[in-house]
mmCIF file of C-alpha atoms in Angstrom:
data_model
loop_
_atom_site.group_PDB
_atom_site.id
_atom_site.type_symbol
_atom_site.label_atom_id
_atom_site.label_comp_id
_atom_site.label_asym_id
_atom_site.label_seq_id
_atom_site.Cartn_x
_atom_site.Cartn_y
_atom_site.Cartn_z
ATOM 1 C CA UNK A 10 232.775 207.707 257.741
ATOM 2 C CA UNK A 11 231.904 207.544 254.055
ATOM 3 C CA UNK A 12 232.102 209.238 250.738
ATOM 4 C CA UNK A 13 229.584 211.777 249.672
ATOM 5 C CA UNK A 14 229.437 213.343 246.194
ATOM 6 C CA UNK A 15 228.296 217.147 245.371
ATOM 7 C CA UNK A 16 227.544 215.842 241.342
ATOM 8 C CA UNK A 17 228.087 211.838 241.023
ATOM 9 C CA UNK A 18 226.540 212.628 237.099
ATOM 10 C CA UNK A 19 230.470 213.372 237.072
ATOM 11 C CA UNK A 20 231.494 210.127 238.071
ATOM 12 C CA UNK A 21 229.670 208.226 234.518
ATOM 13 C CA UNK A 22 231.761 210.078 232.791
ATOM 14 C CA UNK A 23 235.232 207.890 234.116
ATOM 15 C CA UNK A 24 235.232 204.313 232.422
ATOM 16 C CA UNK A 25 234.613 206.686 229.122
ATOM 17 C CA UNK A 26 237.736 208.675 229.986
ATOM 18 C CA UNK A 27 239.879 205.904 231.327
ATOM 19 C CA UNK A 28 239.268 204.005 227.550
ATOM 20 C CA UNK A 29 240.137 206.992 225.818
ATOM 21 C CA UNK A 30 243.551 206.964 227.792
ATOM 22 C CA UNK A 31 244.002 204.212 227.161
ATOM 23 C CA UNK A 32 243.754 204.369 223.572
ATOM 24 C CA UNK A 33 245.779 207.178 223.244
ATOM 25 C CA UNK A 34 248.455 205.635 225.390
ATOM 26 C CA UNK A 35 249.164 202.606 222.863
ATOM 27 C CA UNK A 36 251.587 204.511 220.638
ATOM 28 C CA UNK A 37 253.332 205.910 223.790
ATOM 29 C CA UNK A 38 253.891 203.359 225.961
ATOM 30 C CA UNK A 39 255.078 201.451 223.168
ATOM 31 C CA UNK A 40 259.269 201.565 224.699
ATOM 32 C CA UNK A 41 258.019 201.239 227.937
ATOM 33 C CA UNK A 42 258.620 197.991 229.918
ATOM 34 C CA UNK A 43 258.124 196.394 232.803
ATOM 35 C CA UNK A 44 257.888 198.160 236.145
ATOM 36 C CA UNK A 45 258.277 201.430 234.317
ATOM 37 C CA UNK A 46 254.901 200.781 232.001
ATOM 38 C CA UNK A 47 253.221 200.228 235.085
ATOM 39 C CA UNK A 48 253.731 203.272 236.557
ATOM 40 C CA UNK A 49 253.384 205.090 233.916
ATOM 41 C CA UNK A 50 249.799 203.677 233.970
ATOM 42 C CA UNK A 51 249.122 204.379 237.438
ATOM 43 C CA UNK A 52 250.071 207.929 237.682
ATOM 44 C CA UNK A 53 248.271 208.472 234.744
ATOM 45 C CA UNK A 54 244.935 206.835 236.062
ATOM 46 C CA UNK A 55 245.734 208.595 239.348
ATOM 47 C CA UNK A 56 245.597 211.736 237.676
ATOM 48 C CA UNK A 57 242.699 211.474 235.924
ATOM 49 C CA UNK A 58 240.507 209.772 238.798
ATOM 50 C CA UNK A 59 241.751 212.922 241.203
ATOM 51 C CA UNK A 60 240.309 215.111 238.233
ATOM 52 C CA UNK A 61 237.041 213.361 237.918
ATOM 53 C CA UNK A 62 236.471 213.091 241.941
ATOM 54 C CA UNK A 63 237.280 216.930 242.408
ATOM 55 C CA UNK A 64 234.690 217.417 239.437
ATOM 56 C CA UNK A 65 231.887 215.182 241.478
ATOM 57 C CA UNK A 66 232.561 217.342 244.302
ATOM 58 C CA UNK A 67 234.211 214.274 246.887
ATOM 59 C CA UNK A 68 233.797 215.110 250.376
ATOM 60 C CA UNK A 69 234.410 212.583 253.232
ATOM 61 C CA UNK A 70 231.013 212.745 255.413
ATOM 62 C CA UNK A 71 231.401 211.949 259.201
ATOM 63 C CA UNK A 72 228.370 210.807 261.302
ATOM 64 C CA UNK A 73 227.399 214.260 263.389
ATOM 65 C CA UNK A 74 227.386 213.419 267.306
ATOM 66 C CA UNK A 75 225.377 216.363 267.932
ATOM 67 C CA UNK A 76 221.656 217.207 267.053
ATOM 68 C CA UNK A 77 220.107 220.442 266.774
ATOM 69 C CA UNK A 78 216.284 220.627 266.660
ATOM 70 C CA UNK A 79 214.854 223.841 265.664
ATOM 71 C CA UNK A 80 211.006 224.433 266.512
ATOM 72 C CA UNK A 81 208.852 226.496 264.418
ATOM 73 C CA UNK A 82 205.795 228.018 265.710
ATOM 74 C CA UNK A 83 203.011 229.530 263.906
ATOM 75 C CA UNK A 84 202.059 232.698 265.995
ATOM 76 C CA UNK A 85 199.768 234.191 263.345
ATOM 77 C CA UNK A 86 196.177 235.330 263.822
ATOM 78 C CA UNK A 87 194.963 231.847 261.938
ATOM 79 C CA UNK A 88 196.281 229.758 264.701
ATOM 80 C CA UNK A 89 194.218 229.547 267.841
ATOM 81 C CA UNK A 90 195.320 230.345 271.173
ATOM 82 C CA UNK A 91 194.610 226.636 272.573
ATOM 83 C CA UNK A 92 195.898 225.154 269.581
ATOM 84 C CA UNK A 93 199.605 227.387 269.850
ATOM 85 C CA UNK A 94 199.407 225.830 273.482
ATOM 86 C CA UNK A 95 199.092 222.459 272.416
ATOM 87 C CA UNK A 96 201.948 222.905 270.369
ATOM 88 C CA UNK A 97 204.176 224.481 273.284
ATOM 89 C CA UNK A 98 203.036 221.719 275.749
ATOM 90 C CA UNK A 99 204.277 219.592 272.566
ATOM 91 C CA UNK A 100 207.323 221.093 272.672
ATOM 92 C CA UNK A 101 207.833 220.721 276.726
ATOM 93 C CA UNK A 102 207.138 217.528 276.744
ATOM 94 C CA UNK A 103 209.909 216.831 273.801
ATOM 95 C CA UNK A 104 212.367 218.791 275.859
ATOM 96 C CA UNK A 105 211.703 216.202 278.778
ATOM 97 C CA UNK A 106 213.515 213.158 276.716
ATOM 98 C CA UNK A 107 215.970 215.409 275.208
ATOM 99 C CA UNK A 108 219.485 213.350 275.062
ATOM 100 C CA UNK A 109 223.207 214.831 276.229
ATOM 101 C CA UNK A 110 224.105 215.463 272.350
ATOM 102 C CA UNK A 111 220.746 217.458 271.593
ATOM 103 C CA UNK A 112 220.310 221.132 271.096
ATOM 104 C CA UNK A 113 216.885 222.953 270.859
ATOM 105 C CA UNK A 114 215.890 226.170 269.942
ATOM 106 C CA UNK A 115 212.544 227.816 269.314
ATOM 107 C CA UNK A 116 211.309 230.038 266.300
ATOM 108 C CA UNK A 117 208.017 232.214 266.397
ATOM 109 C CA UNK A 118 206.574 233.493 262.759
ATOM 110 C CA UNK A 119 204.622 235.560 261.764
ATOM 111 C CA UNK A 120 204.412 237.978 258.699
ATOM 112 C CA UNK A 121 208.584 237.676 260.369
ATOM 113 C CA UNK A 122 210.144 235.055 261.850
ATOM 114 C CA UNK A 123 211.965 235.800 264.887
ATOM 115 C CA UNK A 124 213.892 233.690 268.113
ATOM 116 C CA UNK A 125 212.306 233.130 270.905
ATOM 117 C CA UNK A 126 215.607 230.817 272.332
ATOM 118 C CA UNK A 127 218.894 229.307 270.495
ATOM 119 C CA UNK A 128 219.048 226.720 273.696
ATOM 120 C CA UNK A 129 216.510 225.419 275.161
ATOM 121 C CA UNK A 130 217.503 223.205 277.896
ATOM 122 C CA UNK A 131 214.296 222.417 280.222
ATOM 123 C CA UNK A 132 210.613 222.311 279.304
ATOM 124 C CA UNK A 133 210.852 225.864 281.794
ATOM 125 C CA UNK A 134 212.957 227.294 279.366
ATOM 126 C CA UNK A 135 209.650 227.734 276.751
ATOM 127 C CA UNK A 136 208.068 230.570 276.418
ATOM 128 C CA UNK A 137 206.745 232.353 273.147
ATOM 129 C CA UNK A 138 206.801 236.195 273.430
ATOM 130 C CA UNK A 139 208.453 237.489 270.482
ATOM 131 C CA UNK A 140 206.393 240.494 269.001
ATOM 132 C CA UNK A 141 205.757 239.792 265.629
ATOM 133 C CA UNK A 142 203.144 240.968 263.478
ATOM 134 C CA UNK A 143 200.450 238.115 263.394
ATOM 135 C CA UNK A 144 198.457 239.664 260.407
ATOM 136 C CA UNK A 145 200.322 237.263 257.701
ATOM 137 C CA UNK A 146 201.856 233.742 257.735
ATOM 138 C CA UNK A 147 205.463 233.465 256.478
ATOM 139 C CA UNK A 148 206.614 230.206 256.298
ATOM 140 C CA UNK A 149 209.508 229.952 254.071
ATOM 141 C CA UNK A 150 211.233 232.788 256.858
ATOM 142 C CA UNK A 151 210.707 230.728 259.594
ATOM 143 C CA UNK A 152 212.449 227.760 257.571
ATOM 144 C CA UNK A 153 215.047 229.842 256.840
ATOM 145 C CA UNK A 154 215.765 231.510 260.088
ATOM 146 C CA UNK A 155 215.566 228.108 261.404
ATOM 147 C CA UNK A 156 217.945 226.631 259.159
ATOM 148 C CA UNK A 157 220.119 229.229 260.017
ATOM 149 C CA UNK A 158 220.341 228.062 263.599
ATOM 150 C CA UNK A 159 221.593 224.850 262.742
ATOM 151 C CA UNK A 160 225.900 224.065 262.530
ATOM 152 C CA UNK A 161 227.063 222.742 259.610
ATOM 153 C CA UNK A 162 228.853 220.093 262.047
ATOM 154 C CA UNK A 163 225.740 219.274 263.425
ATOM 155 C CA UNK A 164 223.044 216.962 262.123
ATOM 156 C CA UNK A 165 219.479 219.067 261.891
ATOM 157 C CA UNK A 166 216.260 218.495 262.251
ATOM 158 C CA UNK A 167 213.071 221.491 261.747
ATOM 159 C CA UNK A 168 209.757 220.664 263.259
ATOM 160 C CA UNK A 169 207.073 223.012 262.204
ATOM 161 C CA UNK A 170 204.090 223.729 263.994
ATOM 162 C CA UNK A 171 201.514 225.353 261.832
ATOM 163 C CA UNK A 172 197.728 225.241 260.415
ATOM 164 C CA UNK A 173 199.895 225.819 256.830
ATOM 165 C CA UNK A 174 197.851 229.030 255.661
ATOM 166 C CA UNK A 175 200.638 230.461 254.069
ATOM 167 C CA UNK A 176 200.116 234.272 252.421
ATOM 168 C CA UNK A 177 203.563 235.534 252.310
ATOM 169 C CA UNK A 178 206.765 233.837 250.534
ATOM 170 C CA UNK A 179 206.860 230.368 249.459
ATOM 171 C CA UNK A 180 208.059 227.955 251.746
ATOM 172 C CA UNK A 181 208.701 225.165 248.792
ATOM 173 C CA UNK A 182 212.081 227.147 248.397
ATOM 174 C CA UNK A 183 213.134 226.561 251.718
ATOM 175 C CA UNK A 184 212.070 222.947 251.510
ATOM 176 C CA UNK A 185 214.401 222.655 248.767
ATOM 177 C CA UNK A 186 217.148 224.415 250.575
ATOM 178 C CA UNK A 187 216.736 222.062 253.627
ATOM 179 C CA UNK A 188 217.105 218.948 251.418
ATOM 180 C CA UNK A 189 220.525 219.827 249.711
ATOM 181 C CA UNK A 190 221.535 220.590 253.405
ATOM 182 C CA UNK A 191 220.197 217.180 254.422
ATOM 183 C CA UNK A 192 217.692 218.921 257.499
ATOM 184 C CA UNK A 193 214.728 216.721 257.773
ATOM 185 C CA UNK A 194 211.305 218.632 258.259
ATOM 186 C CA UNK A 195 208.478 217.285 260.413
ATOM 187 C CA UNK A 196 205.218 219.054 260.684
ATOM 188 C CA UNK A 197 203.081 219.091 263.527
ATOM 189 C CA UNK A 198 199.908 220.352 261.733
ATOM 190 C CA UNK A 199 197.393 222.709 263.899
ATOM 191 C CA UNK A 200 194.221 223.342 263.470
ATOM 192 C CA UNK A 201 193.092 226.512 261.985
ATOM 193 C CA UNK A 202 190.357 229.323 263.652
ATOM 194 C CA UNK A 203 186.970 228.686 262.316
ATOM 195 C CA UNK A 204 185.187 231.669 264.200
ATOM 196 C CA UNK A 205 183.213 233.992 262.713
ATOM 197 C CA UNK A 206 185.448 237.215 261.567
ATOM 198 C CA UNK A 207 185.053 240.233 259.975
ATOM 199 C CA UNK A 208 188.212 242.696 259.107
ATOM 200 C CA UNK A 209 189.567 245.031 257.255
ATOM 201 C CA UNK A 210 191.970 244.204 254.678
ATOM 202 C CA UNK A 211 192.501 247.798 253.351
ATOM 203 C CA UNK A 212 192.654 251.414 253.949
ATOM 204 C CA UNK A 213 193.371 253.507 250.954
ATOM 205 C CA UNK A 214 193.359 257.421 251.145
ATOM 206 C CA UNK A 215 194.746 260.430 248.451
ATOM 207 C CA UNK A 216 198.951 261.011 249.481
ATOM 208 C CA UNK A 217 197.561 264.718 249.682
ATOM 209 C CA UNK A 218 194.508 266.714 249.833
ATOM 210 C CA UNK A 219 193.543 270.386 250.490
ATOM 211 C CA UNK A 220 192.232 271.853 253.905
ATOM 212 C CA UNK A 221 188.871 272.163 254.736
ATOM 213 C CA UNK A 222 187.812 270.283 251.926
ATOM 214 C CA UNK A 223 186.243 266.298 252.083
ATOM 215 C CA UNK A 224 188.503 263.492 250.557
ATOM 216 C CA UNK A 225 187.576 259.650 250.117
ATOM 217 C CA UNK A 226 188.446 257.003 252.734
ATOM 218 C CA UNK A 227 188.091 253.733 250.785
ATOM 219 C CA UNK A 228 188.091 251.003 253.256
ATOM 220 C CA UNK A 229 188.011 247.275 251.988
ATOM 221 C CA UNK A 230 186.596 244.929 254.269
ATOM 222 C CA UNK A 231 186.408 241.065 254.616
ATOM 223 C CA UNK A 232 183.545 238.988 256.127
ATOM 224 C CA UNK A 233 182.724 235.408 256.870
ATOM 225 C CA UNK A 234 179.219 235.466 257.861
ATOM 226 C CA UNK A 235 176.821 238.350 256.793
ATOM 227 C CA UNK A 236 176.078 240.545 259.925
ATOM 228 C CA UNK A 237 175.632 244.678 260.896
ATOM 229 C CA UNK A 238 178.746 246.342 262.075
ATOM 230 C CA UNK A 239 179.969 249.849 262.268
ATOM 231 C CA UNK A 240 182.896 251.841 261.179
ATOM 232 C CA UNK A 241 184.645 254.274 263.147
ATOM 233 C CA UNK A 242 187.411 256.606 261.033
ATOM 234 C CA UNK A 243 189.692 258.494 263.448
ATOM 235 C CA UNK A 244 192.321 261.106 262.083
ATOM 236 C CA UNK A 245 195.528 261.307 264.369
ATOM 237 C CA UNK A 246 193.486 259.368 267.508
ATOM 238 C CA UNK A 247 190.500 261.598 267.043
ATOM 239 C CA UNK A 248 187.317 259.952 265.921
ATOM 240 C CA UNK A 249 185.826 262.262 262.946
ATOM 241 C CA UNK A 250 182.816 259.566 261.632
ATOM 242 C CA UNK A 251 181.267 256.811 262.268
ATOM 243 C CA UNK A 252 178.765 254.676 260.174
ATOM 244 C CA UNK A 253 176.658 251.750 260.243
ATOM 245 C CA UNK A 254 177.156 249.361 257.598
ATOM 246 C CA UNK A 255 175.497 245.807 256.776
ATOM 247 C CA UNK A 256 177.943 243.347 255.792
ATOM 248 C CA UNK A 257 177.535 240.407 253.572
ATOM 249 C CA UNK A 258 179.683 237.393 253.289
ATOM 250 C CA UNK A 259 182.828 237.779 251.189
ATOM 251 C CA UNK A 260 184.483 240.822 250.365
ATOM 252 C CA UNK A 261 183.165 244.661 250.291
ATOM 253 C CA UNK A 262 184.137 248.102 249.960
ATOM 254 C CA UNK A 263 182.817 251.315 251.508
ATOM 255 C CA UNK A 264 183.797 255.068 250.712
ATOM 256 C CA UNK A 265 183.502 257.676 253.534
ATOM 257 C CA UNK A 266 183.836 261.423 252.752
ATOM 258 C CA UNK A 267 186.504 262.982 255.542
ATOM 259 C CA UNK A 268 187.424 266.727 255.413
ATOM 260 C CA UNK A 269 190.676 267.794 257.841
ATOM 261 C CA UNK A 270 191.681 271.363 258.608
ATOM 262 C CA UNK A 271 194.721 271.119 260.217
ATOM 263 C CA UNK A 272 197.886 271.526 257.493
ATOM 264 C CA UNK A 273 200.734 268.339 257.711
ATOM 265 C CA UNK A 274 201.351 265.044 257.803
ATOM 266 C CA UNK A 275 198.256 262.978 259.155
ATOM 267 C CA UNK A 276 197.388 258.846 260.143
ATOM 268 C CA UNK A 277 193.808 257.934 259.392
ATOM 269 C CA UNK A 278 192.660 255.039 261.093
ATOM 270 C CA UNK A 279 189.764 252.830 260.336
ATOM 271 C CA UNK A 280 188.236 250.502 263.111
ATOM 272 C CA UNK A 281 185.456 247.840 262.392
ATOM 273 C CA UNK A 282 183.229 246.786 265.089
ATOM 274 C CA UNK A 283 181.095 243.735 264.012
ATOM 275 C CA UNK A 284 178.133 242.146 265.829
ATOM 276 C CA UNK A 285 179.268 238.977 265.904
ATOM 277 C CA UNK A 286 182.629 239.662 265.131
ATOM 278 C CA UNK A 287 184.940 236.682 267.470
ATOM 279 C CA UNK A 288 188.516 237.975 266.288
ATOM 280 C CA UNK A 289 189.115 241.714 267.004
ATOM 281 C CA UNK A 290 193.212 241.776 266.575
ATOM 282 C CA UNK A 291 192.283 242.516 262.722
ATOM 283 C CA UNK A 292 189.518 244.971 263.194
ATOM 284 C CA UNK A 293 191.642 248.233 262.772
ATOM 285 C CA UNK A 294 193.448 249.433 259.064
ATOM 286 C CA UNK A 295 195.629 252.613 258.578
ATOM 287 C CA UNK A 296 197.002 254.624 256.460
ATOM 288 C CA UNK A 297 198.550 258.142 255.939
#
């Protein structure tokens, strides 16, 4: 058991208060004597110490005799299939030498963070099948989710498994978080996909357009290696053009003239087959 303080800068500012008690108290102890001085004293020093510790924030801290472990996993397009394995035959294997007072749970994150498991007892017990959406990498909600999952009467401990490709929220927040709650944060860093890939990273069409009469598809698309490829535009399922395009490495956009007769609310889908292409779960961009 010890003592903990919430803002020790409080605590410099005691031997200044305690001399300017006593100063002041000359004059008025001056017909006190004896046992009656020294109380006097004390309850006065009493009172201003309790003052001074409630203004540091004093809390007695007890050593936690249980252990929560919260696993992160990065599910997200970045992260390879072998290397998410790796990291869940990591996490069995941990789960083998787990001790009596040890609790385990498992996060998956995405563009969300979600739980697979609050208590995970056996290296059986892992699976990771949440359904998130692996087109972003949001760090700083896994943190948070994971934090989340830890008591405040138990000790905590985040282990984050991820290649660190972070496009969505900022994850130094949460680090920040985790240290005033006194989680530590270990990182089990995974290697990131270095196939060739070719997607699209937007679909842009008009919020309204007349019948019968062609509109613009603007489709953004993102390359690593320069290669021939072909879009396919499909209005509610129904494919409605297709073109050949030659891609070059980096970033390029194409405009496709679309005409629909049918009045109401429509989806426009754009799919991008590449030659070479090795990652096909971002090959497809919609909008409405």
């Amino acid at each position: 058991m010890s003592i903990a303080f919430a803002r020790p800068e409080w605590l410099l500012a005691l031997p200044v208060i305690l001399g300017a008690l006593w100063y002041a108290a000359r004059g008025s102890y001056a017909d006190l004597l004896g046992a009656r001085l020294v109380a006097a004293w004390a309850i006065r020093a009493i009172v201003v110490l309790a003052l001074v510790l409630a203004l540091a924030g004093a809390q007695i801290v007890r050593p936690a005799e249980e252990l929560t472990v919260v696993f992160a996993l990065d599910g997200s397009y970045s992260v390879p299939q072998a290397e998410r394995g790796r990291a869940l035959s990591f996490l069995r294997e941990a789960l083998r030498h787990r001790e009596a007072g040890h609790r385990c749970a498992l996060v998956s994150f995405g563009r969300e963070a979600m739980v697979e498991s609050e208590s995970l007892r056996t290296a059986e017990d892992v699976t990771a099948a949440a359904d998130i959406e692996r087109g972003h990498t949001d760090i700083a909600s896994a943190l948070r989710l994971a934090l989340g999952l830890i008591s405040p009467d138990s000790a905590g401990r985040i282990v984050l498994c991820s290649d660190g490709n972070e496009n969505l929220g900022e994850a130094a927040e949460q680090l920040l978080a985790a240290q005033a709650a006194r989680v530590a944060i270990d990182v089990i860093p995974l290697r990131t996909r270095a196939d060739r890939d070719a997607l699209v990273a937007d679909v842009s069409v008009p919020s309204e357009a007349r019948r019968d009469e062609p509109f613009h598809v603007r489709v953004d698309v993102r390359t690593s290696d320069p290669e021939q490829a072909e879009l396919t535009v499909l209005v509610d399922d129904e494919p409605v053009e297709t073109r050949a395009v030659t891609l070059s490495a980096g970033s390029r956009s194409f405009t496709i003239p679309v005409s629909i007769s049918d009045a109401g609310f429509h989806r426009v889908d754009v799919i991008l087959r590449g030659e070479a292409d090795e990652c096909r779960e971002n090959d497809i961009g919609t909008a409405f």
